[in-house]
mmCIF file of C-alpha atoms and ligand atoms in Angstrom:
data_model
loop_
_atom_site.group_PDB
_atom_site.id
_atom_site.type_symbol
_atom_site.label_atom_id
_atom_site.label_comp_id
_atom_site.label_asym_id
_atom_site.label_seq_id
_atom_site.Cartn_x
_atom_site.Cartn_y
_atom_site.Cartn_z
ATOM 1 C CA UNK A 28 7.231 22.037 21.302
ATOM 2 C CA UNK A 29 5.854 19.297 23.322
ATOM 3 C CA UNK A 30 7.772 15.455 24.095
ATOM 4 C CA UNK A 31 5.914 13.729 21.569
ATOM 5 C CA UNK A 32 5.634 16.873 18.746
ATOM 6 C CA UNK A 33 10.193 16.569 18.805
ATOM 7 C CA UNK A 34 10.131 12.768 18.879
ATOM 8 C CA UNK A 35 7.897 13.012 15.570
ATOM 9 C CA UNK A 36 10.229 16.425 14.086
ATOM 10 C CA UNK A 37 13.744 13.618 14.766
ATOM 11 C CA UNK A 38 12.038 10.719 12.955
ATOM 12 C CA UNK A 39 11.148 12.506 10.021
ATOM 13 C CA UNK A 40 14.149 14.002 10.164
ATOM 14 C CA UNK A 41 15.973 10.515 9.833
ATOM 15 C CA UNK A 42 13.477 9.474 7.572
ATOM 16 C CA UNK A 43 13.904 12.534 5.219
ATOM 17 C CA UNK A 44 17.743 11.520 5.405
ATOM 18 C CA UNK A 45 17.331 7.971 4.101
ATOM 19 C CA UNK A 46 15.253 8.751 1.489
ATOM 20 C CA UNK A 47 17.409 12.128 0.242
ATOM 21 C CA UNK A 48 20.360 8.925 0.654
ATOM 22 C CA UNK A 49 18.905 6.687 -1.599
ATOM 23 C CA UNK A 50 17.156 9.789 -4.175
ATOM 24 C CA UNK A 51 21.212 10.559 -4.406
ATOM 25 C CA UNK A 52 21.921 7.034 -4.970
ATOM 26 C CA UNK A 53 19.736 6.180 -7.557
ATOM 27 C CA UNK A 54 21.235 8.001 -10.159
ATOM 28 C CA UNK A 55 22.410 6.047 -13.185
ATOM 29 C CA UNK A 56 19.987 6.809 -16.575
ATOM 30 C CA UNK A 57 20.226 3.097 -18.627
ATOM 31 C CA UNK A 58 17.969 0.576 -19.891
ATOM 32 C CA UNK A 59 15.693 -2.169 -17.465
ATOM 33 C CA UNK A 60 14.971 -5.229 -18.073
ATOM 34 C CA UNK A 61 11.491 -5.633 -16.207
ATOM 35 C CA UNK A 62 9.865 -9.466 -15.860
ATOM 36 C CA UNK A 63 6.220 -9.689 -15.071
ATOM 37 C CA UNK A 64 5.564 -13.699 -13.757
ATOM 38 C CA UNK A 65 3.476 -15.332 -11.532
ATOM 39 C CA UNK A 66 -0.215 -16.894 -12.200
ATOM 40 C CA UNK A 67 -2.487 -13.510 -11.249
ATOM 41 C CA UNK A 68 -3.983 -11.709 -13.609
ATOM 42 C CA UNK A 69 -2.264 -8.126 -14.210
ATOM 43 C CA UNK A 70 0.847 -9.133 -16.387
ATOM 44 C CA UNK A 71 0.393 -8.169 -19.978
ATOM 45 C CA UNK A 72 -1.776 -5.414 -18.780
ATOM 46 C CA UNK A 73 0.915 -4.079 -16.687
ATOM 47 C CA UNK A 74 3.207 -3.909 -20.063
ATOM 48 C CA UNK A 75 0.743 -2.084 -22.271
ATOM 49 C CA UNK A 76 0.259 0.501 -19.118
ATOM 50 C CA UNK A 77 4.550 0.979 -19.476
ATOM 51 C CA UNK A 78 3.783 0.863 -23.280
ATOM 52 C CA UNK A 79 0.931 3.640 -23.253
ATOM 53 C CA UNK A 80 3.219 5.534 -20.774
ATOM 54 C CA UNK A 81 6.732 5.443 -23.807
ATOM 55 C CA UNK A 82 4.495 6.480 -26.089
ATOM 56 C CA UNK A 83 3.020 9.248 -24.671
ATOM 57 C CA UNK A 84 6.978 10.169 -24.462
ATOM 58 C CA UNK A 85 7.040 10.147 -27.947
ATOM 59 C CA UNK A 86 9.406 6.913 -27.613
ATOM 60 C CA UNK A 87 9.334 4.647 -29.929
ATOM 61 C CA UNK A 88 7.967 1.027 -28.808
ATOM 62 C CA UNK A 89 7.760 -2.249 -30.502
ATOM 63 C CA UNK A 90 5.117 -4.947 -28.823
ATOM 64 C CA UNK A 91 6.266 -8.750 -29.805
ATOM 65 C CA UNK A 92 2.594 -11.262 -28.947
ATOM 66 C CA UNK A 93 4.658 -14.696 -29.000
ATOM 67 C CA UNK A 94 1.662 -16.623 -27.770
ATOM 68 C CA UNK A 95 -1.169 -15.785 -29.857
ATOM 69 C CA UNK A 96 -5.039 -16.284 -28.108
ATOM 70 C CA UNK A 97 -7.173 -13.651 -29.764
ATOM 71 C CA UNK A 98 -6.766 -11.374 -32.285
ATOM 72 C CA UNK A 99 -10.288 -9.147 -31.101
ATOM 73 C CA UNK A 100 -8.305 -6.739 -27.766
ATOM 74 C CA UNK A 101 -8.506 -3.437 -26.994
ATOM 75 C CA UNK A 102 -5.352 -3.021 -26.379
ATOM 76 C CA UNK A 103 -4.620 -4.137 -30.046
ATOM 77 C CA UNK A 104 -7.151 -2.210 -31.586
ATOM 78 C CA UNK A 105 -5.467 1.348 -29.718
ATOM 79 C CA UNK A 106 -2.066 0.641 -29.569
ATOM 80 C CA UNK A 107 -1.223 -1.110 -32.568
ATOM 81 C CA UNK A 108 -2.520 1.702 -34.451
ATOM 82 C CA UNK A 109 -0.449 4.421 -32.306
ATOM 83 C CA UNK A 110 2.504 6.016 -34.264
ATOM 84 C CA UNK A 111 5.387 4.973 -32.911
ATOM 85 C CA UNK A 112 4.820 1.476 -32.699
ATOM 86 C CA UNK A 113 6.209 -1.325 -34.415
ATOM 87 C CA UNK A 114 3.287 -4.410 -33.214
ATOM 88 C CA UNK A 115 4.222 -8.389 -34.263
ATOM 89 C CA UNK A 116 2.362 -11.824 -33.853
ATOM 90 C CA UNK A 117 5.382 -14.029 -33.663
ATOM 91 C CA UNK A 118 3.470 -16.716 -32.320
ATOM 92 C CA UNK A 119 1.216 -17.760 -34.596
ATOM 93 C CA UNK A 120 1.225 -21.673 -35.307
ATOM 94 C CA UNK A 121 2.887 -23.249 -32.498
ATOM 95 C CA UNK A 122 1.460 -26.986 -32.547
ATOM 96 C CA UNK A 123 -0.594 -27.300 -29.171
ATOM 97 C CA UNK A 124 -2.430 -30.112 -30.899
ATOM 98 C CA UNK A 125 -0.252 -32.458 -32.309
ATOM 99 C CA UNK A 126 3.053 -31.383 -30.247
ATOM 100 C CA UNK A 127 5.518 -31.390 -33.577
ATOM 101 C CA UNK A 128 8.571 -30.065 -31.268
ATOM 102 C CA UNK A 129 10.625 -29.650 -34.364
ATOM 103 C CA UNK A 130 8.477 -27.657 -35.961
ATOM 104 C CA UNK A 131 7.514 -25.291 -32.752
ATOM 105 C CA UNK A 132 11.060 -24.870 -32.262
ATOM 106 C CA UNK A 133 11.479 -23.131 -35.787
ATOM 107 C CA UNK A 134 8.722 -21.480 -35.378
ATOM 108 C CA UNK A 135 9.885 -20.182 -32.078
ATOM 109 C CA UNK A 136 13.506 -19.742 -33.248
ATOM 110 C CA UNK A 137 12.046 -17.565 -36.268
ATOM 111 C CA UNK A 138 9.758 -15.818 -34.156
ATOM 112 C CA UNK A 139 13.169 -14.375 -31.864
ATOM 113 C CA UNK A 140 15.424 -14.223 -34.900
ATOM 114 C CA UNK A 141 12.395 -11.478 -35.964
ATOM 115 C CA UNK A 142 12.195 -9.980 -32.215
ATOM 116 C CA UNK A 143 15.892 -10.009 -32.274
ATOM 117 C CA UNK A 144 16.273 -7.188 -34.629
ATOM 118 C CA UNK A 145 14.746 -4.331 -32.398
ATOM 119 C CA UNK A 146 17.324 -5.947 -29.704
ATOM 120 C CA UNK A 147 19.989 -4.247 -31.745
ATOM 121 C CA UNK A 148 18.302 -1.112 -32.451
ATOM 122 C CA UNK A 149 19.154 1.720 -30.335
ATOM 123 C CA UNK A 150 16.111 3.234 -31.915
ATOM 124 C CA UNK A 151 13.451 1.314 -30.045
ATOM 125 C CA UNK A 152 13.303 2.890 -27.177
ATOM 126 C CA UNK A 153 11.222 0.244 -25.082
ATOM 127 C CA UNK A 154 10.322 -3.730 -26.795
ATOM 128 C CA UNK A 155 7.432 -5.973 -24.943
ATOM 129 C CA UNK A 156 8.155 -9.743 -25.247
ATOM 130 C CA UNK A 157 4.742 -10.991 -24.057
ATOM 131 C CA UNK A 158 3.977 -14.254 -23.108
ATOM 132 C CA UNK A 159 7.646 -15.311 -24.243
ATOM 133 C CA UNK A 160 8.266 -17.709 -20.959
ATOM 134 C CA UNK A 161 6.347 -20.240 -22.656
ATOM 135 C CA UNK A 162 8.433 -20.238 -24.994
ATOM 136 C CA UNK A 163 11.830 -21.378 -22.485
ATOM 137 C CA UNK A 164 9.457 -23.010 -20.494
ATOM 138 C CA UNK A 165 8.721 -25.831 -23.188
ATOM 139 C CA UNK A 166 11.696 -26.183 -24.416
ATOM 140 C CA UNK A 167 11.100 -24.562 -27.521
ATOM 141 C CA UNK A 168 14.341 -21.753 -27.289
ATOM 142 C CA UNK A 169 17.110 -21.713 -25.899
ATOM 143 C CA UNK A 170 17.399 -19.490 -22.670
ATOM 144 C CA UNK A 171 21.248 -19.247 -23.610
ATOM 145 C CA UNK A 172 20.526 -17.294 -26.396
ATOM 146 C CA UNK A 173 17.455 -15.290 -25.504
ATOM 147 C CA UNK A 174 20.184 -14.053 -22.384
ATOM 148 C CA UNK A 175 22.288 -13.658 -24.560
ATOM 149 C CA UNK A 176 20.487 -11.184 -26.780
ATOM 150 C CA UNK A 177 19.205 -9.291 -23.747
ATOM 151 C CA UNK A 178 23.059 -9.234 -22.187
ATOM 152 C CA UNK A 179 23.528 -7.319 -25.815
ATOM 153 C CA UNK A 180 20.549 -4.432 -26.233
ATOM 154 C CA UNK A 181 21.336 -0.984 -26.601
ATOM 155 C CA UNK A 182 22.340 0.050 -23.242
ATOM 156 C CA UNK A 183 19.527 2.934 -23.027
ATOM 157 C CA UNK A 184 16.851 0.194 -23.830
ATOM 158 C CA UNK A 185 14.323 -1.132 -21.888
ATOM 159 C CA UNK A 186 12.890 -4.533 -22.058
ATOM 160 C CA UNK A 187 9.229 -6.304 -20.785
ATOM 161 C CA UNK A 188 8.854 -9.973 -20.521
ATOM 162 C CA UNK A 189 5.792 -11.285 -19.550
ATOM 163 C CA UNK A 190 4.485 -15.001 -19.168
ATOM 164 C CA UNK A 191 3.914 -17.053 -16.218
ATOM 165 C CA UNK A 192 6.564 -19.543 -15.014
ATOM 166 C CA UNK A 193 9.198 -17.278 -16.054
ATOM 167 C CA UNK A 194 12.905 -19.400 -15.683
ATOM 168 C CA UNK A 195 14.940 -18.505 -13.027
ATOM 169 C CA UNK A 196 17.925 -17.579 -15.023
ATOM 170 C CA UNK A 197 16.079 -15.110 -16.770
ATOM 171 C CA UNK A 198 14.670 -13.599 -13.156
ATOM 172 C CA UNK A 199 18.270 -13.732 -12.359
ATOM 173 C CA UNK A 200 19.199 -11.480 -15.213
ATOM 174 C CA UNK A 201 16.356 -8.796 -14.676
ATOM 175 C CA UNK A 202 16.393 -5.754 -13.329
ATOM 176 C CA UNK A 203 12.791 -5.388 -11.776
ATOM 177 C CA UNK A 204 10.810 -8.751 -11.256
ATOM 178 C CA UNK A 205 7.216 -8.886 -9.886
ATOM 179 C CA UNK A 206 5.545 -11.758 -9.437
ATOM 180 C CA UNK A 207 1.685 -11.264 -9.688
ATOM 181 C CA UNK A 208 -0.141 -13.663 -6.800
ATOM 182 C CA UNK A 209 -3.473 -14.914 -8.181
ATOM 183 C CA UNK A 210 -5.511 -14.527 -5.018
ATOM 184 C CA UNK A 211 -8.577 -14.716 -6.936
ATOM 185 C CA UNK A 212 -10.135 -14.939 -10.464
ATOM 186 C CA UNK A 213 -13.557 -14.251 -11.067
ATOM 187 C CA UNK A 214 -13.694 -16.609 -14.109
ATOM 188 C CA UNK A 215 -13.568 -19.301 -11.222
ATOM 189 C CA UNK A 216 -16.465 -17.936 -10.378
ATOM 190 C CA UNK A 217 -17.877 -18.158 -13.429
ATOM 191 C CA UNK A 218 -17.510 -14.858 -14.811
ATOM 192 C CA UNK A 219 -16.621 -15.341 -19.192
ATOM 193 C CA UNK A 220 -13.876 -12.657 -20.661
ATOM 194 C CA UNK A 221 -14.745 -8.896 -20.641
ATOM 195 C CA UNK A 222 -14.093 -6.490 -22.957
ATOM 196 C CA UNK A 223 -12.115 -4.157 -21.016
ATOM 197 C CA UNK A 224 -10.746 -5.943 -18.536
ATOM 198 C CA UNK A 225 -9.782 -9.201 -19.485
ATOM 199 C CA UNK A 226 -9.996 -8.222 -23.586
HETATM 200 P P1 ATP B 305 -4.030 -9.789 -18.375
HETATM 201 O O1 ATP B 305 -3.820 -9.615 -20.211
HETATM 202 O O2 ATP B 305 -5.359 -9.360 -18.121
HETATM 203 O O3 ATP B 305 -3.187 -8.708 -17.638
HETATM 204 P P2 ATP B 305 -1.924 -11.612 -17.615
HETATM 205 O O4 ATP B 305 -1.012 -10.896 -19.003
HETATM 206 O O5 ATP B 305 -1.228 -11.587 -16.306
HETATM 207 O O6 ATP B 305 -3.416 -10.959 -18.065
HETATM 208 P P3 ATP B 305 -2.544 -14.377 -18.691
HETATM 209 O O7 ATP B 305 -1.894 -15.661 -18.257
HETATM 210 O O8 ATP B 305 -1.551 -13.836 -19.989
HETATM 211 O O9 ATP B 305 -2.543 -13.608 -17.283
HETATM 212 O O10 ATP B 305 -3.489 -14.715 -19.401
HETATM 213 C C1 ATP B 305 -4.422 -13.657 -19.931
HETATM 214 C C2 ATP B 305 -5.878 -13.830 -20.065
HETATM 215 O O11 ATP B 305 -6.274 -14.909 -18.969
HETATM 216 C C3 ATP B 305 -6.634 -12.577 -19.807
HETATM 217 O O12 ATP B 305 -8.031 -12.599 -19.899
HETATM 218 C C4 ATP B 305 -6.968 -13.086 -18.153
HETATM 219 O O13 ATP B 305 -8.042 -12.112 -17.067
HETATM 220 C C5 ATP B 305 -7.151 -14.486 -18.075
HETATM 221 N N1 ATP B 305 -6.557 -14.563 -16.757
HETATM 222 C C6 ATP B 305 -5.497 -14.332 -16.158
HETATM 223 N N2 ATP B 305 -4.906 -14.886 -15.275
HETATM 224 C C7 ATP B 305 -6.332 -15.406 -14.582
HETATM 225 C C8 ATP B 305 -6.153 -16.748 -13.237
HETATM 226 N N3 ATP B 305 -5.319 -16.928 -12.276
HETATM 227 N N4 ATP B 305 -7.426 -17.787 -13.935
HETATM 228 C C9 ATP B 305 -8.181 -17.750 -14.775
HETATM 229 N N5 ATP B 305 -7.795 -16.391 -15.576
HETATM 230 C C10 ATP B 305 -6.376 -15.665 -15.570
HETATM 231 MG MG1 MG B 306 -0.408 -12.126 -20.642
#
């Protein structure tokens, strides 16, 4: 071997040792709490990608949509009728126009009580809480209660929370946090929401 090849081989051997040690360390099997936040596009679709993965493995999945903007999405048309999934719209009825805080709190609380049942059910492997962050941001749900319920869930259960401006306390409690940056969005160039891309 020439000098260069020897140095390369030695570097690769060191790299392999580091990677092997990291793989050996990551042996734990448990449910993880994931947060997908930030202003860029791709939070909910990433969560639905995990739903597809889980269903593909024959796992049981529950999806709560806390802010329901439209009923004609491709994900709902396809995923909501798959075996193994429960799909609930828990966010109908927030008073965006009248801004009745007490009513919104009651709606949010009612929705959370329903989602909470999944968080106590070990038969459900993956729970998606889509757009949950807004209920916390607007003060409709008590973050302490949400954190306590998440912490008390079955140890093998995965939970995904999506939405912009995820409170720091929820990010701190999460195992995986991805913040999607808004570098560009076609909407700002005048492109309306496209089927298969945005809905
Ligand atoms: P998606 O559902 O496409 O993964 P998201 O969950 O990251 O998006 P939301 O804030 O929930 O984002 O908004 C959902 C809708 O708004 C989608 O149609 C999406 O394309 C659009 N959208 C997301 N981010 C932006 C943005 N930065 N500017 C304009 N429109 C956006
Ligand atoms: Mg979304």
